[in-house]
């Protein structure tokens, strides 16, 4: 069976996308499906290149047993060929991904994270960076919902 390759994308790759990566990795591991998936995250911008996720996001994630240990990187041209799904967190991410996509086939891989939510009604995953603790908790709630829906939709 071929691996399902998923790339989560937000603006700087220090809050939402590394959280989605950590949540999805844990869900996949808990189901014993880690060999069936390749999961990564990246940012539209490379302004935090090489950095760990935001310390507040890591702390909130840790309380839910998620290990946010990936290093920030920017989306690159090759990602559009290496991944089956490229999932943006909000309209700005989607627009930027569509502009970066090298061809129509690549554009078809772009999805919106919120489309996988089943318990929460939302059209995007908000950026918690400038907010307080409630924002980080909300993002984790939304991402847990969306990752569960994504896992169910992959039907490996």
Coordinates of C-alpha atoms in Angstrom, one line a residue:
X1 CA 0.0 0.0 0.0
X2 CA 1.3 3.4 -0.9
X3 CA 1.8 6.0 1.8
X4 CA -0.6 8.9 2.1
X5 CA 1.5 12.1 2.1
X6 CA 0.0 15.1 3.9
X7 CA 1.5 18.6 4.3
X8 CA -0.2 21.0 6.7
X9 CA 0.4 24.7 6.0
X10 CA -0.1 28.0 7.9
X11 CA 1.6 31.4 7.7
X12 CA 4.9 30.9 9.6
X13 CA 4.8 27.2 10.5
X14 CA 5.0 27.8 14.3
X15 CA 1.4 27.5 15.6
X16 CA -1.3 25.9 13.5
X17 CA 0.5 23.7 11.0
X18 CA 3.0 22.1 13.4
X19 CA 0.0 21.5 15.8
X20 CA -1.9 19.7 13.0
X21 CA 1.2 17.7 12.2
X22 CA 1.6 16.6 15.8
X23 CA -2.1 15.8 16.3
X24 CA -2.3 13.8 13.1
X25 CA 0.9 11.9 13.8
X26 CA -0.4 11.0 17.3
X27 CA -3.8 9.8 15.9
X28 CA -2.0 7.8 13.2
X29 CA 0.4 6.3 15.8
X30 CA -2.5 5.4 18.1
X31 CA -4.2 3.5 15.4
X32 CA -0.9 1.7 14.3
X33 CA -1.0 3.4 10.9
X34 CA 2.3 5.3 11.1
X35 CA 3.8 3.3 8.2
X36 CA 0.8 4.3 6.0
X37 CA 1.3 8.1 6.3
X38 CA 4.0 10.7 5.8
X39 CA 3.0 13.8 7.7
X40 CA 4.8 17.2 7.6
X41 CA 4.1 20.9 8.0
X42 CA 5.4 24.1 6.4
X43 CA 4.7 27.8 6.3
X44 CA 3.9 30.2 3.5
X45 CA 6.7 32.4 4.8
X46 CA 10.1 31.2 5.9
X47 CA 10.5 33.8 8.6
X48 CA 10.8 31.3 11.3
X49 CA 13.0 28.8 9.4
X50 CA 14.6 26.2 11.7
X51 CA 12.7 27.3 14.8
X52 CA 10.6 25.1 17.0
X53 CA 6.9 25.9 17.2
X54 CA 5.7 28.8 19.4
X55 CA 6.4 28.0 23.1
X56 CA 2.8 28.7 24.0
X57 CA 1.5 26.3 21.4
X58 CA 4.0 23.7 22.6
X59 CA 2.8 24.1 26.2
X60 CA -0.9 23.8 25.3
X61 CA -0.2 20.8 23.0
X62 CA 1.9 19.1 25.7
X63 CA -1.1 19.3 28.1
X64 CA -3.0 17.2 25.5
X65 CA 0.0 14.8 25.0
X66 CA 1.1 16.2 21.7
X67 CA 4.8 16.6 21.0
X68 CA 5.3 19.7 18.8
X69 CA 8.9 19.2 17.9
X70 CA 9.1 19.9 14.2
X71 CA 11.3 22.7 12.9
X72 CA 9.7 25.5 10.8
X73 CA 10.3 25.5 7.1
X74 CA 8.8 27.3 4.1
X75 CA 6.7 25.6 1.4
X76 CA 8.9 24.8 -1.5
X77 CA 8.2 24.0 -5.2
X78 CA 9.0 20.3 -4.7
X79 CA 6.2 19.9 -2.0
X80 CA 3.6 20.1 -4.7
X81 CA 5.1 16.9 -6.2
X82 CA 6.0 15.1 -3.0
X83 CA 2.6 15.4 -1.2
X84 CA -0.9 14.0 -2.0
X85 CA -2.7 16.6 0.1
X86 CA -1.6 20.2 0.9
X87 CA -3.9 21.5 3.6
X88 CA -4.1 25.3 4.4
X89 CA -5.5 26.7 7.6
X90 CA -7.2 29.9 6.2
X91 CA -8.1 31.8 3.0
X92 CA -4.8 33.6 2.9
X93 CA -2.9 30.2 3.1
X94 CA -5.1 28.7 0.4
X95 CA -4.6 31.7 -1.9
X96 CA -0.8 31.7 -1.4
X97 CA -0.7 28.0 -2.0
X98 CA -2.7 28.3 -5.2
X99 CA -0.3 31.0 -6.4
X100 CA 2.7 28.8 -5.6
X101 CA 1.2 25.7 -7.3
X102 CA 3.2 24.9 -10.5
X103 CA 0.3 23.4 -12.4
X104 CA -3.4 22.5 -12.3
X105 CA -2.7 19.0 -11.0
X106 CA -0.9 20.5 -8.0
X107 CA -3.8 22.9 -7.3
X108 CA -6.1 19.9 -7.0
X109 CA -4.1 18.8 -4.0
X110 CA -4.8 22.0 -2.0
X111 CA -7.5 21.7 0.7
X112 CA -8.9 23.7 3.5
X113 CA -8.3 22.2 7.0
X114 CA -11.8 23.3 8.2
X115 CA -13.5 21.2 5.5
X116 CA -12.6 18.1 7.6
X117 CA -14.3 19.4 10.7
X118 CA -17.5 17.5 11.8
X119 CA -18.1 18.7 15.4
X120 CA -17.2 22.4 14.9
X121 CA -18.7 24.7 12.3
X122 CA -15.9 27.0 11.0
X123 CA -14.6 28.2 7.7
X124 CA -10.9 28.5 8.8
X125 CA -8.5 27.7 11.6
X126 CA -7.8 31.0 13.3
X127 CA -4.2 32.1 14.0
X128 CA -3.7 32.1 17.8
X129 CA -0.4 34.0 17.7
X130 CA -1.7 37.4 18.9
X131 CA -4.3 36.1 21.3
X132 CA -4.4 34.5 24.7
X133 CA -4.7 31.0 26.0
X134 CA -8.2 30.5 24.8
X135 CA -7.1 31.0 21.2
X136 CA -4.5 28.2 21.5
X137 CA -7.1 25.9 23.1
X138 CA -9.7 26.7 20.4
X139 CA -7.1 25.9 17.7
X140 CA -6.3 22.6 19.3
X141 CA -10.0 21.7 19.5
X142 CA -10.6 22.6 15.9
X143 CA -7.5 20.7 14.7
X144 CA -8.4 17.6 16.7
X145 CA -11.8 17.6 15.0
X146 CA -10.3 18.2 11.6
X147 CA -7.6 15.6 11.9
X148 CA -10.1 13.0 13.0
X149 CA -12.2 13.9 9.9
X150 CA -9.1 13.8 7.7
X151 CA -8.0 10.4 9.0
X152 CA -11.5 9.0 8.4
X153 CA -11.6 10.5 4.9
X154 CA -8.3 8.9 3.8
X155 CA -9.7 5.3 4.3
X156 CA -6.4 3.6 4.1

